Short mmCIF file of C-alpha atoms in Angstrom, two decimals:
data_model
loop_
_atom_site.label_atom_id
_atom_site.label_comp_id
_atom_site.label_asym_id
_atom_site.label_seq_id
_atom_site.Cartn_x
_atom_site.Cartn_y
_atom_site.Cartn_z
CA MET A 1 11.63 -4.07 22.22
CA THR A 2 8.87 -4.47 19.70
CA ASP A 3 8.97 -4.42 15.93
CA ASP A 4 5.20 -4.06 15.64
CA GLN A 5 5.15 -0.38 14.72
CA ASP A 6 6.50 -1.10 11.25
CA ARG A 7 4.21 -3.92 10.21
CA PRO A 8 2.33 -3.33 6.96
CA ALA A 9 -1.13 -1.77 7.17
CA SER A 10 -2.68 -4.98 6.02
CA GLU A 11 -1.44 -8.46 6.66
CA ALA A 12 -4.50 -10.07 5.12
CA HIS A 13 -3.37 -9.68 1.52
CA PRO A 14 0.00 -11.27 1.03
CA VAL A 15 1.42 -10.51 -2.37
CA THR A 16 4.76 -10.87 -3.98
CA THR A 17 6.78 -7.74 -3.44
CA GLY A 18 10.05 -6.87 -5.09
CA ASN A 19 8.23 -7.44 -8.39
CA GLU A 20 8.64 -4.19 -10.27
CA LEU A 21 5.03 -4.47 -11.38
CA GLY A 22 3.46 -5.84 -8.25
CA TYR A 23 4.45 -3.88 -5.17
CA ARG A 24 1.73 -2.76 -2.82
CA ALA A 25 1.87 0.91 -1.89
CA THR A 26 1.01 0.14 1.74
CA ASP A 27 3.95 -2.27 1.87
CA LEU A 28 6.20 0.37 0.33
CA ALA A 29 5.05 2.90 2.92
CA ALA A 30 5.73 0.54 5.80
CA PHE A 31 9.09 -0.63 4.44
CA SER A 32 10.24 2.92 3.63
CA ALA A 33 9.44 4.08 7.14
CA PHE A 34 11.21 1.07 8.62
CA TYR A 35 14.26 1.51 6.40
CA THR A 36 14.62 5.21 7.13
CA ARG A 37 14.26 4.68 10.86
CA PHE A 38 16.38 1.58 11.28
CA ILE A 39 19.23 1.64 8.75
CA PRO A 40 21.47 3.88 10.91
CA THR A 41 20.99 1.47 13.83
CA LEU A 42 21.72 -1.52 11.60
CA VAL A 43 24.89 0.02 10.18
CA GLY A 44 25.98 0.94 13.72
CA PHE A 45 25.26 -2.64 14.78
CA LEU A 46 27.67 -3.96 12.16
CA ILE A 47 30.35 -1.34 12.77
CA TRP A 48 30.26 -2.11 16.45
CA GLN A 49 31.08 -5.72 15.65
CA GLY A 50 34.11 -4.78 13.61
CA ALA A 51 32.85 -4.01 10.11
CA HIS A 52 34.43 -1.13 8.27
CA LEU A 53 31.90 1.59 7.42
CA THR A 54 32.02 0.62 3.73
CA ASP A 55 31.35 -3.05 4.49
CA ALA A 56 28.72 -2.21 7.09
CA THR A 57 26.67 -0.14 4.65
CA GLU A 58 26.99 -2.81 1.97
CA LEU A 59 25.90 -5.59 4.32
CA ALA A 60 23.07 -3.45 5.69
CA GLN A 61 21.83 -2.70 2.18
CA ASP A 62 21.94 -6.39 1.30
CA ALA A 63 19.93 -7.29 4.38
CA MET A 64 17.38 -4.56 3.70
CA THR A 65 17.08 -5.64 0.07
CA ARG A 66 16.33 -9.17 1.18
CA ALA A 67 13.85 -7.81 3.73
CA TRP A 68 11.99 -5.91 1.02
CA HIS A 69 11.74 -9.02 -1.13
CA SER A 70 10.26 -10.97 1.78
CA TRP A 71 8.37 -8.10 3.41
CA PRO A 72 4.86 -9.63 3.76
CA GLU A 73 6.29 -12.70 5.48
CA ILE A 74 8.46 -10.85 8.01
CA GLN A 75 6.85 -10.42 11.41
CA HIS A 76 9.67 -8.69 13.25
CA PRO A 77 11.67 -6.63 10.76
CA GLU A 78 14.29 -5.33 13.18
CA ALA A 79 15.22 -8.75 14.48
CA TRP A 80 15.11 -10.19 10.98
CA VAL A 81 17.52 -7.72 9.38
CA ARG A 82 19.74 -7.67 12.43
CA THR A 83 20.13 -11.45 12.31
CA THR A 84 20.53 -11.51 8.53
CA ALA A 85 23.17 -8.80 8.49
CA GLY A 86 24.96 -10.26 11.50
CA ARG A 87 25.28 -13.65 9.85
CA ALA A 88 26.50 -12.06 6.65
CA LEU A 89 29.18 -10.26 8.61
CA VAL A 90 30.33 -13.50 10.20
CA ARG A 91 30.54 -15.14 6.78
CA ARG A 92 32.49 -12.23 5.37
CA VAL A 93 34.95 -12.21 8.26
CA ALA A 94 35.40 -15.95 7.93
CA SER A 95 35.98 -15.65 4.20
CA THR A 96 39.59 -15.55 3.14
CA THR A 97 38.80 -13.49 0.04
CA GLU A 98 40.83 -10.34 -0.23
CA TYR A 99 40.06 -7.70 -2.75
CA PRO A 100 42.92 -6.77 -5.05
CA VAL A 101 43.44 -3.04 -5.09
CA ALA A 102 41.99 -2.75 -8.57
CA GLU A 103 38.78 -4.51 -7.53
CA ILE A 104 37.83 -2.73 -4.33
CA PRO A 105 34.03 -2.60 -4.34
CA GLU A 106 32.37 0.72 -4.97
CA ARG A 107 30.66 2.44 -2.12
CA SER A 108 27.02 1.59 -1.57
CA SER A 109 24.50 4.29 -2.44
CA LEU A 110 24.11 4.87 1.30
CA LEU A 111 27.52 6.48 1.55
CA PRO A 112 27.78 10.01 0.16
CA ALA A 113 30.48 10.17 -2.47
CA ASP A 114 32.28 13.00 -0.73
CA LEU A 115 32.34 11.42 2.74
CA ASP A 116 35.79 11.15 4.25
CA ILE A 117 35.43 7.80 5.97
CA GLY A 118 38.63 8.11 7.95
CA GLU A 119 37.64 11.49 9.28
CA TRP A 120 34.18 10.18 10.18
CA GLU A 121 35.59 7.23 12.09
CA GLN A 122 37.93 9.47 14.04
CA ARG A 123 34.92 11.40 15.37
CA HIS A 124 33.93 8.37 17.43
CA ASP A 125 36.59 7.29 19.90
CA ILE A 126 34.32 4.40 20.89
CA LEU A 127 35.37 2.69 17.66
CA ALA A 128 39.04 2.69 18.66
CA ALA A 129 38.07 1.34 22.08
CA LEU A 130 35.97 -1.41 20.50
CA ARG A 131 38.91 -2.57 18.40
CA THR A 132 40.64 -3.67 21.61
CA LEU A 133 37.82 -6.11 22.44
CA PRO A 134 37.61 -9.73 21.34
CA LYS A 135 34.88 -10.41 18.79
CA ARG A 136 32.58 -12.20 21.24
CA GLN A 137 32.65 -9.33 23.71
CA ARG A 138 31.78 -6.86 20.95
CA GLN A 139 28.87 -9.04 19.87
CA VAL A 140 27.46 -9.40 23.37
CA LEU A 141 27.80 -5.70 24.04
CA ILE A 142 26.03 -4.54 20.88
CA TRP A 143 23.14 -6.99 21.29
CA THR A 144 22.76 -5.71 24.84
CA LEU A 145 22.72 -2.13 23.63
CA ASN A 146 19.94 -3.15 21.27
CA ASP A 147 17.89 -4.14 24.33
CA TYR A 148 18.28 -7.90 24.12
CA THR A 149 18.41 -9.84 27.40
CA PRO A 150 21.27 -12.23 28.21
CA THR A 151 18.93 -15.14 27.60
CA GLU A 152 17.94 -13.83 24.17
CA ILE A 153 21.56 -13.10 23.29
CA ALA A 154 22.58 -16.58 24.36
CA GLU A 155 20.01 -18.02 21.99
CA VAL A 156 21.11 -15.80 19.09
CA LEU A 157 24.82 -16.45 19.56
CA ARG A 158 24.36 -20.05 20.67
CA ILE A 159 26.31 -19.72 23.87
CA ALA A 160 25.39 -20.13 27.51
CA PRO A 161 23.68 -17.22 29.31
CA GLU A 162 26.49 -17.25 31.84
CA ALA A 163 28.99 -16.74 29.02
CA VAL A 164 26.92 -13.77 27.86
CA ARG A 165 27.04 -12.16 31.27
CA SER A 166 30.72 -12.84 31.67
CA ASN A 167 31.60 -11.39 28.28
CA LEU A 168 29.39 -8.38 28.91
CA LEU A 169 31.09 -7.62 32.19
CA LYS A 170 34.53 -7.90 30.64
CA ALA A 171 33.53 -5.79 27.65
CA ARG A 172 32.20 -2.97 29.79
CA ARG A 173 35.27 -2.90 31.98
CA LYS A 174 37.63 -2.91 29.03
CA ILE A 175 35.72 -0.16 27.21
CA ALA A 176 35.52 1.99 30.29
CA SER A 177 39.27 1.82 30.68
CA GLN A 178 39.84 2.81 27.05
CA LEU A 179 37.49 5.76 26.55
CA ASN A 180 38.69 9.33 26.73
CA VAL A 181 37.33 10.86 29.93
CA GLY A 182 37.41 14.47 28.77
CA GLU A 183 34.69 14.24 26.11
CA GLU A 184 32.11 12.64 28.40
CA LEU A 185 32.71 14.96 31.38
CA MET B 1 12.21 4.46 77.45
CA THR B 2 14.72 5.55 80.08
CA ASN B 3 17.30 8.30 79.72
CA ASP B 4 20.07 5.72 79.80
CA SER B 5 18.64 3.70 76.88
CA PHE B 6 18.04 6.90 74.88
CA SER B 7 21.69 7.88 75.34
CA ALA B 8 22.81 4.40 74.33
CA ASP B 9 20.74 4.58 71.16
CA ASP B 10 22.14 8.00 70.34
CA ALA B 11 25.66 6.74 70.85
CA LEU B 12 25.03 3.75 68.63
CA GLU B 13 23.54 5.90 65.90
CA TRP B 14 26.45 8.31 66.09
CA HIS B 15 28.87 5.43 65.87
CA LEU B 16 27.10 4.01 62.83
CA LEU B 17 27.00 7.38 61.08
CA THR B 18 30.69 7.88 61.69
CA LYS B 19 31.51 4.46 60.31
CA TYR B 20 29.29 5.04 57.30
CA ALA B 21 30.96 8.38 56.53
CA ALA B 22 34.37 6.77 56.78
CA LEU B 23 33.25 4.00 54.45
CA CYS B 24 31.99 6.51 51.86
CA THR B 25 35.21 8.50 52.06
CA ASP B 26 37.28 5.38 51.59
CA LEU B 27 35.14 4.29 48.65
CA THR B 28 35.56 7.69 47.04
CA ASP B 29 39.31 7.20 47.17
CA THR B 30 39.22 3.53 46.25
CA LEU B 31 36.70 3.32 43.43
CA ASP B 32 37.62 4.21 39.87
CA ILE B 33 34.67 6.56 39.51
CA GLY B 34 35.77 7.81 36.12
CA ALA B 35 35.83 4.30 34.71
CA GLY B 36 32.45 3.59 36.24
CA LEU B 37 31.01 6.71 34.66
CA ARG B 38 32.48 5.85 31.28
CA GLU B 39 30.94 2.40 31.52
CA VAL B 40 27.52 3.87 32.26
CA LEU B 41 27.95 6.21 29.30
CA ILE B 42 28.59 3.40 26.78
CA PRO B 43 24.91 3.41 25.65
CA ALA B 44 25.17 7.17 25.13
CA GLN B 45 28.25 6.60 22.96
CA HIS B 46 26.23 4.07 20.97
CA ARG B 47 23.35 6.51 20.53
CA THR B 48 25.77 9.21 19.40
CA LEU B 49 27.19 6.83 16.81
CA VAL B 50 23.75 5.89 15.50
CA THR B 51 22.58 9.51 15.46
CA ASP B 52 25.65 10.55 13.51
CA LEU B 53 25.08 7.72 11.06
CA GLY B 54 21.52 8.96 10.58
CA ALA B 55 22.84 12.40 9.71
CA THR B 56 25.71 11.13 7.56
CA LEU B 57 24.20 8.38 5.46
CA ASP B 58 22.28 9.19 2.29
CA LEU B 59 19.08 7.46 3.35
CA GLU B 60 17.04 8.50 0.31
CA SER B 61 19.62 7.16 -2.13
CA GLY B 62 19.98 3.96 -0.14
CA LEU B 63 16.24 3.36 -0.09
CA SER B 64 15.86 4.21 -3.78
CA ALA B 65 18.62 1.73 -4.64
CA ILE B 66 16.45 -1.01 -3.12
CA VAL B 67 13.05 0.29 -4.19
CA PRO B 68 13.26 2.82 -7.06
CA GLU B 69 9.57 3.57 -6.59
CA ALA B 70 10.37 5.03 -3.17
CA ARG B 71 11.89 8.07 -4.84
CA PRO B 72 9.22 10.80 -4.73
CA GLY B 73 7.24 11.42 -7.87
CA PRO B 74 5.19 14.46 -8.83
CA ALA B 75 1.89 15.08 -7.11
CA LEU B 76 -1.30 15.51 -9.11
CA ARG B 77 -1.41 19.16 -8.10
CA PRO B 78 1.38 21.35 -6.76
CA ASP B 79 1.64 22.08 -3.06
CA PRO B 80 2.05 25.77 -2.24
CA VAL B 81 5.54 27.18 -2.38
CA ILE B 82 4.28 30.71 -1.84
CA ASP B 83 4.21 31.61 1.85
CA ALA B 84 0.81 33.26 1.59
CA LEU B 85 -0.73 29.93 0.67
CA ARG B 86 1.14 27.81 3.21
CA ASP B 87 -0.80 28.97 6.26
CA GLY B 88 -2.28 25.50 6.84
CA SER B 89 -5.54 26.94 8.16
CA VAL B 90 -7.69 24.97 5.69
CA VAL B 91 -6.08 21.74 6.80
CA GLY B 92 -6.50 22.79 10.41
CA TYR B 93 -10.18 23.54 10.02
CA LEU B 94 -10.76 20.31 8.12
CA LYS B 95 -8.95 18.22 10.71
CA ALA B 96 -11.20 19.79 13.37
CA LEU B 97 -14.24 18.22 11.69
CA SER B 98 -15.36 14.66 12.23
CA LEU B 99 -14.02 12.12 9.79
CA SER B 100 -17.49 11.61 8.33
CA ALA B 101 -18.04 15.34 7.77
CA ARG B 102 -14.61 15.71 6.21
CA TRP B 103 -15.21 12.78 3.87
CA LEU B 104 -18.65 14.12 2.88
CA LEU B 105 -17.16 17.53 2.14
CA ARG B 106 -14.34 16.04 0.11
CA THR B 107 -16.61 13.81 -1.92
CA ALA B 108 -19.17 16.54 -2.54
CA MET B 109 -16.73 19.25 -3.54
CA LEU B 110 -14.45 17.13 -5.70
CA THR B 111 -17.30 15.54 -7.63
CA THR B 112 -19.28 18.74 -8.21
CA GLY B 113 -16.63 20.95 -9.73
CA LEU B 114 -13.64 21.75 -7.53
CA GLU B 115 -11.20 19.73 -9.65
CA VAL B 116 -12.61 21.21 -12.86
CA ALA B 117 -12.26 24.68 -11.35
CA TYR B 118 -8.60 24.04 -10.59
CA GLU B 119 -7.79 22.59 -14.01
CA THR B 120 -9.46 25.52 -15.73
CA ALA B 121 -7.80 28.13 -13.54
CA ASP B 122 -4.45 26.42 -14.01
CA ARG B 123 -4.76 26.61 -17.80
CA LEU B 124 -5.89 30.21 -17.59
CA ALA B 125 -2.89 31.02 -15.41
CA VAL B 126 -0.64 29.90 -18.26
CA VAL B 127 -2.63 31.87 -20.80
CA CYS B 128 -2.91 35.07 -18.76
CA GLY B 129 0.52 34.93 -17.21
CA ASN B 130 2.54 34.23 -20.29
CA ALA B 131 0.26 35.10 -23.17
CA TYR B 132 0.88 31.60 -24.51
CA PRO B 133 -1.38 30.34 -27.24
CA ILE B 134 -4.06 28.00 -25.99
CA SER B 135 -3.22 25.37 -28.57
CA PRO B 136 0.44 24.31 -28.77
CA ASP B 137 0.40 24.50 -32.57
CA GLN B 138 -0.72 28.13 -32.73
CA GLU B 139 1.52 31.15 -33.00
CA PRO B 140 1.39 33.70 -30.16
CA GLU B 141 -0.12 36.36 -32.41
CA ASP B 142 -3.29 34.23 -32.70
CA TYR B 143 -3.85 34.40 -28.95
CA SER B 144 -5.93 37.55 -28.92
CA ASP B 145 -8.34 36.22 -31.54
CA GLN B 146 -9.17 33.38 -29.20
CA TRP B 147 -9.95 35.59 -26.28
CA VAL B 148 -13.68 35.78 -26.89
CA ASP B 149 -14.27 32.29 -28.29
CA ILE B 150 -12.02 30.20 -26.09
CA CYS B 151 -10.70 32.14 -23.10
CA LEU B 152 -13.94 33.77 -21.95
CA PRO B 153 -15.79 30.43 -21.82
CA MET B 154 -12.95 29.13 -19.65
CA PHE B 155 -13.46 31.97 -17.21
CA HIS B 156 -17.17 31.15 -17.15
CA ARG B 157 -16.43 27.46 -16.59
CA TRP B 158 -14.03 28.30 -13.78
CA HIS B 159 -16.63 30.42 -11.99
CA ARG B 160 -19.43 27.88 -12.53
CA SER B 161 -17.33 25.01 -11.25
CA ILE B 162 -16.12 26.70 -8.09
CA SER B 163 -19.64 27.97 -7.40
CA ALA B 164 -21.04 24.45 -7.72
CA ALA B 165 -18.36 23.03 -5.44
CA VAL B 166 -18.89 25.65 -2.75
CA HIS B 167 -22.65 25.22 -3.00
CA SER B 168 -22.22 21.49 -2.42
CA ALA B 169 -20.21 22.26 0.72
CA GLU B 170 -23.06 24.45 1.93
CA VAL B 171 -25.53 21.64 1.21
CA VAL B 172 -23.42 19.22 3.23
CA HIS B 173 -23.46 21.69 6.09
CA GLU B 174 -27.25 22.02 5.91
CA LEU B 175 -28.32 18.46 5.17
CA PHE B 176 -26.21 16.57 7.70
CA PRO B 177 -26.64 18.41 10.99
CA ALA B 178 -25.66 15.45 13.13
CA GLU B 179 -22.31 15.32 11.50
CA THR B 180 -21.63 18.98 10.87
CA ARG B 181 -23.46 21.19 13.36
CA ASP B 182 -21.25 20.36 16.27
CA GLN B 183 -18.24 21.52 14.30
CA GLY B 184 -19.85 24.84 13.46
CA ALA B 185 -16.90 27.17 13.88
CA PRO B 186 -14.44 25.38 11.59
CA PHE B 187 -17.20 24.68 9.08
CA ARG B 188 -18.23 28.33 8.95
CA ALA B 189 -14.60 29.37 8.56
CA LEU B 190 -14.18 27.00 5.62
CA ILE B 191 -17.40 28.02 3.90
CA GLY B 192 -16.47 31.69 4.32
CA ARG B 193 -13.05 31.12 2.81
CA TRP B 194 -14.45 29.17 -0.13
CA ARG B 195 -17.11 31.78 -0.83
CA GLY B 196 -14.21 34.16 -1.22
CA LEU B 197 -12.82 31.90 -3.96
CA THR B 198 -16.19 32.08 -5.75
CA GLU B 199 -16.30 35.87 -5.50
CA MET B 200 -12.76 36.17 -6.81
CA ALA B 201 -13.57 33.92 -9.77
CA TYR B 202 -16.61 36.08 -10.50
CA ASP B 203 -14.57 39.31 -10.37
CA VAL B 204 -11.87 37.94 -12.64
CA ARG B 205 -14.46 36.65 -15.09
CA ARG B 206 -16.09 40.07 -15.19
CA GLN B 207 -12.76 41.75 -15.92
CA ALA B 208 -12.08 39.23 -18.67
CA VAL B 209 -15.50 39.92 -20.22
CA VAL B 210 -14.87 43.67 -20.14
CA LEU B 211 -11.50 43.24 -21.84
CA GLY B 212 -13.14 41.08 -24.48
CA GLU B 213 -15.81 43.69 -25.15
CA GLN B 214 -13.19 46.44 -25.41
CA TYR B 215 -11.20 44.38 -27.87
CA GLU B 216 -14.24 43.53 -29.98
CA ARG B 217 -15.29 47.16 -30.40
CA GLY B 218 -11.73 48.20 -31.17
CA ALA B 219 -11.04 50.08 -27.96
CA ARG B 220 -7.95 47.91 -27.50
CA ASP B 221 -5.72 46.46 -30.14
CA ARG B 222 -4.04 43.09 -29.89
CA PRO B 223 -0.88 44.11 -28.04
CA GLU B 224 -2.94 46.15 -25.58
CA LEU B 225 -5.25 43.22 -24.92
CA VAL B 226 -2.34 40.87 -24.26
CA SER B 227 -0.58 43.40 -22.07
CA GLU B 228 -3.71 44.16 -20.05
CA VAL B 229 -4.52 40.48 -19.62
CA THR B 230 -1.05 39.77 -18.35
CA GLU B 231 -0.89 42.74 -15.99
CA ALA B 232 -4.46 42.76 -14.65
CA LEU B 233 -5.26 39.07 -14.59
CA GLY B 234 -2.06 37.03 -14.77
CA GLY B 235 -1.02 37.25 -11.13
CA VAL B 236 -4.52 36.91 -9.72
CA VAL B 237 -5.39 33.86 -11.79
CA PHE B 238 -2.08 32.24 -10.89
CA MET B 239 -2.70 32.77 -7.15
CA GLN B 240 -6.26 31.49 -7.43
CA ALA B 241 -5.12 28.35 -9.24
CA ARG B 242 -2.58 27.68 -6.51
CA GLU B 243 -5.17 28.26 -3.78
CA LEU B 244 -7.53 25.83 -5.50
CA ALA B 245 -4.73 23.26 -5.64
CA ALA B 246 -4.04 23.81 -1.93
CA THR B 247 -7.76 23.41 -1.16
CA ILE B 248 -7.99 20.15 -3.08
CA ASN B 249 -4.81 18.84 -1.43
CA ALA B 250 -6.19 19.80 1.99
CA LEU B 251 -9.49 18.03 1.30
CA ASN B 252 -7.50 14.97 0.23
CA ASP B 253 -5.26 15.00 3.30
CA PHE B 254 -5.96 11.87 5.32
CA VAL B 255 -2.43 11.38 6.56
CA ALA B 256 -2.46 9.46 9.87
CA ASP B 257 -6.26 9.08 9.86
CA ASP B 258 -8.10 5.86 10.71
CA LEU B 259 -10.71 5.37 8.02
CA ARG B 260 -11.72 1.88 9.05
CA GLU B 261 -14.65 2.24 11.39
CA SER B 262 -16.43 5.34 10.09
CA GLY B 263 -18.64 3.68 7.47
CA LEU B 264 -17.16 5.88 4.77
CA GLN B 265 -18.20 5.22 1.21
CA LYS B 266 -15.42 4.41 -1.21
CA ILE B 267 -16.03 7.18 -3.74
CA HIS B 268 -13.51 8.98 -5.87
CA LEU B 269 -10.26 7.92 -4.21
CA ASP B 270 -8.20 9.76 -6.85
CA GLY B 271 -5.98 12.37 -5.17
CA LEU B 272 -6.37 10.90 -1.67
CA ARG B 273 -3.21 11.45 0.40
CA TRP B 274 -2.11 9.04 3.11
CA SER B 275 0.87 7.75 4.98
CA LYS B 276 2.02 4.64 6.77
CA ALA B 277 -0.01 5.84 9.76
CA THR B 278 -3.27 5.85 7.78
CA SER B 279 -5.58 2.86 8.18
CA PHE B 280 -8.02 1.81 5.45
CA PRO B 281 -11.12 -0.37 5.30
CA PRO B 282 -10.06 -3.75 3.88
CA ASP B 283 -12.11 -3.37 0.71
CA TRP B 284 -10.24 -0.16 -0.17
CA LEU B 285 -6.79 -1.70 -0.04
CA ASP B 286 -6.53 -3.15 -3.51
CA GLU B 287 -7.21 0.20 -5.15
CA ILE B 288 -5.01 2.07 -2.67
CA ASP B 289 -2.15 -0.39 -3.19
CA ARG B 290 -2.49 -0.43 -6.96
CA ASP B 291 -2.83 3.27 -7.67
CA SER B 292 -0.79 5.08 -5.02
CA VAL B 293 2.50 6.83 -5.67
CA HIS B 294 5.01 8.20 -3.16
CA ILE B 295 5.12 12.00 -3.46
CA GLY B 296 7.62 12.74 -0.67
CA ASN B 297 8.06 12.82 3.12
CA GLY B 298 6.36 9.44 3.51
CA VAL B 299 3.13 10.74 1.95
CA PHE B 300 1.43 8.72 -0.80
CA GLU B 301 -1.18 9.90 -3.26
CA VAL B 302 -3.77 7.87 -5.16
CA GLN B 303 -3.19 8.62 -8.84
CA GLN B 304 -5.55 6.60 -10.98
CA GLY B 305 -3.78 5.72 -14.18
CA ASN B 306 -0.68 4.58 -12.31
CA THR B 307 -2.35 1.21 -11.90
CA ARG B 308 0.02 -1.62 -11.18
CA THR B 309 -0.77 -5.26 -11.56
CA LEU B 310 -0.63 -6.89 -8.17
CA VAL B 311 0.69 -10.41 -8.53
#
């Protein structure tokens, strides 16, 4: 998989972006196209690993915001935001912070105000099946679905390639036994 | 090969086929084919999820939250909303020309009067369509007194400007045969269409002059002048202004074009439309980056005066 299609028109004129006075229109064009094309994949990437839709959109927005601020320096935007958002998810899961009911974060601007999140999640039985998988198997599966090889996944997750293959095999078997047959056939 | 060995080979092949069929039958009963199919379909489930997210998420709001400037702003000139002007044929004919010919045409027409023609026709459309006073601080009843002194010269300026622009297009066609002759059919179609704009401007100007003469000699009073202007000219001038805007936007349309290797001169970039798929010569980039504004659907427009300071 290549990220090259979204590189800015010119890489010879690095300039600080994210400055409300100083953005380059060609950078904005490239970033806008990348954002529009990739944000659904990025949100799906996070949901697949266990993030609630609300959290996934928030983490995806944070990663994209950071990408915009560093846009001229980023060579492979997809990999960059995927890694950034993935690490943020790990940190959030590891955090023991719980939101009191009165302080539940507002939805990100990505989520329409009238979206029934519960109803949306019920449309995808794959999400229920994924919840039966251990975290590592979910990670390996989603990186694979994003066209990463076992060797690349091993490097990202810092595990052995054999562990990647083993987890992938287990994940596929478990998912296949959970999914509803009727909808596919 | 003897008959005996042929029979032995046949028997062996029959035996192998029988065993193979039995193996397949047993596998059909043994394998969990449904589970295997569901496993193969996991990527399809993922794609369905991502596709649904693409349809569900408010991408424009999300992008604007990160980069407010990504929210579309107004274009310099309106794009047609009337079906009659959305036929796209001008853009089609222009895109059939070489990049050099298209750039020559654009530069020639925009710098010799096409933009002035549009601005004048656009103002006249307001005057003729709504009988508004020309100056914001004047009362509507003063409108008719300005018909001869202010409005008629505008009609003249409109006709002169469009004539000059179309003449420059004809000059381009004649003076640069290497770049224009081999695209004869689209060029002729464009010239023909633009000559029609000139003729229409002439006809409207003539009607305006006649109305002015009738008013001056008392053949029409003020209400009659205003009514006749609105009925006879309002709609036509409005349509002509919109067609001029569409023509300028078409001439400025370089979305997805590669402008790097054609030796194009950087003249009058104002109004140029481009997208992420457009490539520019390096020495154009500072101006493009500084002055361009997103106008929607991933299209950017150079609007001089929106200059940003690049840090």
